[in-house]
Amino acid sequence: MDLADPEDIFYEYLRRIGHIVDLAAPWGEPIRALHLGAGALTLARYIQATRPGSVQYAVELERELLDFVLERLPLPDGTDLHMVIGDARAALAELPPDLRFDVVILDIFSGPEAPEHIACTGFYQEAAALLSERGVLIVNVGDEPGLTLVRSQVAALRRAMTDVAACAEAGMFTGKYPGNIILAGTRKPWPPEWTAALTARGPHPAKVLAGVELDRLSD
């Protein structure tokens, strides 16, 4: 991670998420963002760098991890980030009731052992209720060949959101490789221009599935 240039994201799957954030709201326009699974706070730094003045919340189950990250990788001056220690689903009910987010980013899934109380339609419905009118629910799904978890999450997210798309390195959609697929749920129909933009922005080779093309990934 380059602390001097938070806009330069190293990991490909995080770059794809950053591109979706860029489509949800223009550069320079402050947003409200909720991070479920804080990790190294890479995307929180990216949002602050590209949209100064944004209000962000980060939920992390492991206090030790968050303390380590903040000690070794301090946030940029001016970052308005509220930390919540606890379970991602339980934390939703503890947020201020009037808060609505332009992006909600879930990044806790890694393989088929995903927490059942989070990898389900009920959780996505609760998260969707926190979105603004233009809000996007972004889910990183790390999975193994066969994409069992991806398929179940596409189906669950489709039951909670108006529309859903999937974005990844093109080879991931063959189901032959382990890796990450990014799902994005919207409150309005998925804009076709977003498919073109995400495909063009990469990392390459990039592929986006939406509409009937996504049916083959839905259980």
CSV table of C-alpha atoms in Angstrom, one decimal:
chain,number,residue,atom,x,y,z
A,1,MET,CA,0.0,0.0,0.0
A,2,ASP,CA,1.3,3.4,-1.0
A,3,LEU,CA,0.3,5.8,1.9
A,4,ALA,CA,1.6,8.7,-0.2
A,5,ASP,CA,-0.8,7.9,-3.0
A,6,PRO,CA,-4.0,6.2,-1.7
A,7,GLU,CA,-5.5,6.4,-5.2
A,8,ASP,CA,-3.0,3.7,-6.4
A,9,ILE,CA,-4.6,0.5,-5.2
A,10,PHE,CA,-2.4,-2.6,-5.5
A,11,TYR,CA,-4.9,-5.5,-5.3
A,12,GLU,CA,-7.0,-6.1,-8.4
A,13,TYR,CA,-10.2,-6.9,-6.7
A,14,LEU,CA,-10.0,-3.7,-4.6
A,15,ARG,CA,-9.4,-1.7,-7.8
A,16,ARG,CA,-12.5,-3.1,-9.3
A,17,ILE,CA,-14.5,-2.1,-6.1
A,18,GLY,CA,-12.9,1.4,-6.4
A,19,HIS,CA,-14.2,1.6,-10.0
A,20,ILE,CA,-17.7,0.8,-8.9
A,21,VAL,CA,-17.5,3.5,-6.2
A,22,ASP,CA,-16.4,5.9,-8.9
A,23,LEU,CA,-19.5,5.1,-10.9
A,24,ALA,CA,-21.8,5.5,-7.8
A,25,ALA,CA,-20.6,9.1,-7.2
A,26,PRO,CA,-18.4,11.5,-9.1
A,27,TRP,CA,-14.8,12.2,-8.0
A,28,GLY,CA,-14.6,15.2,-5.6
A,29,GLU,CA,-18.2,14.7,-4.3
A,30,PRO,CA,-18.3,13.7,-0.6
A,31,ILE,CA,-20.2,10.5,0.0
A,32,ARG,CA,-21.2,8.3,2.9
A,33,ALA,CA,-19.6,4.9,2.9
A,34,LEU,CA,-20.0,1.8,5.1
A,35,HIS,CA,-17.2,-0.8,5.2
A,36,LEU,CA,-18.2,-4.2,6.6
A,37,GLY,CA,-14.8,-5.8,7.1
A,38,ALA,CA,-12.2,-3.1,7.5
A,39,GLY,CA,-9.1,-5.0,6.4
A,40,ALA,CA,-6.2,-2.5,5.9
A,41,LEU,CA,-8.7,0.3,5.3
A,42,THR,CA,-7.5,0.6,1.7
A,43,LEU,CA,-10.9,1.7,0.3
A,44,ALA,CA,-11.5,4.1,3.1
A,45,ARG,CA,-8.2,5.8,2.2
A,46,TYR,CA,-9.2,5.8,-1.5
A,47,ILE,CA,-12.6,7.4,-0.8
A,48,GLN,CA,-11.0,10.1,1.4
A,49,ALA,CA,-8.4,10.8,-1.3
A,50,THR,CA,-10.9,11.0,-4.2
A,51,ARG,CA,-13.8,12.5,-2.2
A,52,PRO,CA,-12.5,14.6,0.7
A,53,GLY,CA,-15.1,15.3,3.3
A,54,SER,CA,-16.7,11.9,3.0
A,55,VAL,CA,-18.3,10.4,6.1
A,56,GLN,CA,-17.3,6.7,6.6
A,57,TYR,CA,-18.0,3.9,9.0
A,58,ALA,CA,-15.9,0.7,9.3
A,59,VAL,CA,-17.0,-2.4,11.1
A,60,GLU,CA,-14.3,-4.9,12.0
A,61,LEU,CA,-14.7,-8.0,14.2
A,62,GLU,CA,-11.1,-8.2,15.3
A,63,ARG,CA,-10.1,-5.2,17.4
A,64,GLU,CA,-6.4,-6.3,17.3
A,65,LEU,CA,-6.4,-6.2,13.5
A,66,LEU,CA,-7.8,-2.7,13.4
A,67,ASP,CA,-5.4,-1.4,16.1
A,68,PHE,CA,-2.5,-2.9,14.2
A,69,VAL,CA,-3.6,-1.3,10.9
A,70,LEU,CA,-4.1,2.1,12.4
A,71,GLU,CA,-0.7,1.9,14.2
A,72,ARG,CA,1.3,0.8,11.1
A,73,LEU,CA,-0.8,2.6,8.5
A,74,PRO,CA,-2.2,5.8,9.9
A,75,LEU,CA,-5.2,7.4,8.1
A,76,PRO,CA,-4.7,10.6,6.1
A,77,ASP,CA,-5.4,13.8,8.0
A,78,GLY,CA,-9.0,14.9,7.7
A,79,THR,CA,-10.4,11.3,7.4
A,80,ASP,CA,-13.8,11.2,9.0
A,81,LEU,CA,-14.0,7.5,9.8
A,82,HIS,CA,-16.0,6.0,12.6
A,83,MET,CA,-14.9,2.6,13.9
A,84,VAL,CA,-17.2,-0.1,15.1
A,85,ILE,CA,-15.9,-3.3,16.7
A,86,GLY,CA,-18.3,-6.2,16.3
A,87,ASP,CA,-20.2,-8.6,14.0
A,88,ALA,CA,-21.1,-7.1,10.6
A,89,ARG,CA,-24.8,-8.0,10.8
A,90,ALA,CA,-25.2,-7.0,14.5
A,91,ALA,CA,-23.5,-3.7,13.8
A,92,LEU,CA,-26.1,-2.7,11.2
A,93,ALA,CA,-28.7,-2.3,14.0
A,94,GLU,CA,-26.3,-0.2,16.1
A,95,LEU,CA,-25.7,2.5,13.4
A,96,PRO,CA,-27.5,5.9,13.7
A,97,PRO,CA,-31.1,5.2,12.4
A,98,ASP,CA,-31.1,8.2,10.0
A,99,LEU,CA,-27.9,7.3,8.3
A,100,ARG,CA,-28.1,6.4,4.6
A,101,PHE,CA,-25.0,5.3,2.6
A,102,ASP,CA,-24.0,5.8,-1.0
A,103,VAL,CA,-21.9,2.7,-0.9
A,104,VAL,CA,-21.9,-0.3,1.4
A,105,ILE,CA,-18.9,-2.5,0.9
A,106,LEU,CA,-18.9,-6.1,2.3
A,107,ASP,CA,-15.4,-7.7,2.3
A,108,ILE,CA,-15.4,-10.7,4.6
A,109,PHE,CA,-16.0,-13.7,2.4
A,110,SER,CA,-13.2,-16.1,1.7
A,111,GLY,CA,-14.2,-19.4,0.4
A,112,PRO,CA,-17.2,-21.6,1.1
A,113,GLU,CA,-17.0,-21.2,4.9
A,114,ALA,CA,-18.8,-17.9,4.8
A,115,PRO,CA,-20.8,-17.0,7.9
A,116,GLU,CA,-24.3,-18.2,7.3
A,117,HIS,CA,-26.0,-15.3,9.0
A,118,ILE,CA,-24.3,-12.9,6.6
A,119,ALA,CA,-24.2,-14.9,3.4
A,120,CYS,CA,-28.0,-14.7,3.1
A,121,THR,CA,-30.9,-12.7,1.7
A,122,GLY,CA,-31.9,-11.4,5.1
A,123,PHE,CA,-28.6,-9.8,5.7
A,124,TYR,CA,-28.6,-8.2,2.2
A,125,GLN,CA,-32.1,-6.8,2.8
A,126,GLU,CA,-31.0,-5.2,6.1
A,127,ALA,CA,-27.9,-3.7,4.4
A,128,ALA,CA,-30.0,-2.5,1.4
A,129,ALA,CA,-32.3,-0.6,3.8
A,130,LEU,CA,-29.3,1.6,4.7
A,131,LEU,CA,-28.7,2.7,1.1
A,132,SER,CA,-29.4,6.1,-0.3
A,133,GLU,CA,-31.5,6.3,-3.4
A,134,ARG,CA,-28.4,6.0,-5.6
A,135,GLY,CA,-26.7,3.6,-3.2
A,136,VAL,CA,-24.8,0.5,-4.3
A,137,LEU,CA,-24.2,-2.6,-2.2
A,138,ILE,CA,-20.8,-4.0,-3.2
A,139,VAL,CA,-19.8,-7.6,-2.1
A,140,ASN,CA,-16.4,-9.2,-2.6
A,141,VAL,CA,-16.7,-12.9,-2.9
A,142,GLY,CA,-13.5,-15.0,-2.6
A,143,ASP,CA,-14.3,-18.5,-3.9
A,144,GLU,CA,-12.9,-21.8,-5.0
A,145,PRO,CA,-13.3,-23.5,-8.4
A,146,GLY,CA,-16.9,-24.2,-9.1
A,147,LEU,CA,-17.9,-20.9,-7.6
A,148,THR,CA,-20.4,-22.4,-5.1
A,149,LEU,CA,-20.4,-19.4,-2.8
A,150,VAL,CA,-20.6,-16.9,-5.7
A,151,ARG,CA,-23.6,-18.6,-7.1
A,152,SER,CA,-25.4,-18.6,-3.8
A,153,GLN,CA,-24.6,-15.0,-3.2
A,154,VAL,CA,-25.8,-13.9,-6.6
A,155,ALA,CA,-29.1,-15.6,-5.9
A,156,ALA,CA,-29.3,-14.1,-2.4
A,157,LEU,CA,-28.4,-10.6,-3.5
A,158,ARG,CA,-30.9,-10.7,-6.4
A,159,ARG,CA,-33.7,-11.3,-3.9
A,160,ALA,CA,-32.7,-8.2,-1.9
A,161,MET,CA,-31.8,-5.7,-4.7
A,162,THR,CA,-33.5,-4.3,-7.8
A,163,ASP,CA,-30.6,-5.4,-10.0
A,164,VAL,CA,-27.2,-7.2,-9.6
A,165,ALA,CA,-24.1,-7.4,-11.7
A,166,ALA,CA,-20.8,-9.3,-11.3
A,167,CYS,CA,-17.3,-8.1,-12.2
A,168,ALA,CA,-14.1,-10.0,-12.3
A,169,GLU,CA,-11.1,-11.1,-14.4
A,170,ALA,CA,-12.7,-12.8,-17.4
A,171,GLY,CA,-11.3,-16.2,-16.6
A,172,MET,CA,-13.0,-16.3,-13.2
A,173,PHE,CA,-16.4,-16.8,-14.8
A,174,THR,CA,-15.3,-20.2,-16.3
A,175,GLY,CA,-15.4,-21.6,-12.7
A,176,LYS,CA,-12.0,-23.2,-13.2
A,177,TYR,CA,-10.0,-21.0,-10.9
A,178,PRO,CA,-10.0,-19.7,-7.3
A,179,GLY,CA,-10.2,-16.0,-6.9
A,180,ASN,CA,-12.5,-13.0,-6.4
A,181,ILE,CA,-15.7,-11.9,-8.1
A,182,ILE,CA,-17.2,-8.6,-7.2
A,183,LEU,CA,-21.0,-8.4,-6.9
A,184,ALA,CA,-22.8,-5.0,-7.1
A,185,GLY,CA,-26.5,-4.6,-6.2
A,186,THR,CA,-28.4,-1.4,-7.1
A,187,ARG,CA,-31.7,0.0,-6.1
A,188,LYS,CA,-32.4,0.9,-9.7
A,189,PRO,CA,-31.9,-1.1,-13.0
A,190,TRP,CA,-28.2,-1.7,-13.7
A,191,PRO,CA,-27.0,1.0,-16.2
A,192,PRO,CA,-25.6,-0.6,-19.4
A,193,GLU,CA,-23.0,2.2,-19.5
A,194,TRP,CA,-21.6,0.9,-16.2
A,195,THR,CA,-20.9,-2.4,-17.8
A,196,ALA,CA,-19.0,-0.7,-20.6
A,197,ALA,CA,-17.1,1.5,-18.1
A,198,LEU,CA,-16.1,-1.4,-15.8
A,199,THR,CA,-14.9,-3.5,-18.7
A,200,ALA,CA,-12.8,-0.6,-20.1
A,201,ARG,CA,-11.3,0.4,-16.7
A,202,GLY,CA,-10.0,-3.1,-15.9
A,203,PRO,CA,-7.8,-4.5,-14.5
A,204,HIS,CA,-7.7,-6.4,-17.8
A,205,PRO,CA,-9.0,-8.7,-19.0
A,206,ALA,CA,-12.2,-7.6,-17.3
A,207,LYS,CA,-15.7,-9.0,-17.7
A,208,VAL,CA,-19.0,-7.9,-16.4
A,209,LEU,CA,-22.2,-10.0,-16.2
A,210,ALA,CA,-25.6,-8.4,-15.8
A,211,GLY,CA,-29.2,-9.2,-16.7
A,212,VAL,CA,-29.7,-12.5,-18.4
A,213,GLU,CA,-26.0,-13.0,-18.7
A,214,LEU,CA,-25.8,-13.3,-14.9
A,215,ASP,CA,-28.4,-16.1,-14.9
A,216,ARG,CA,-25.7,-18.7,-15.3
A,217,LEU,CA,-24.2,-17.7,-12.0
A,218,SER,CA,-27.5,-17.8,-10.0
A,219,ASP,CA,-28.6,-20.9,-8.1
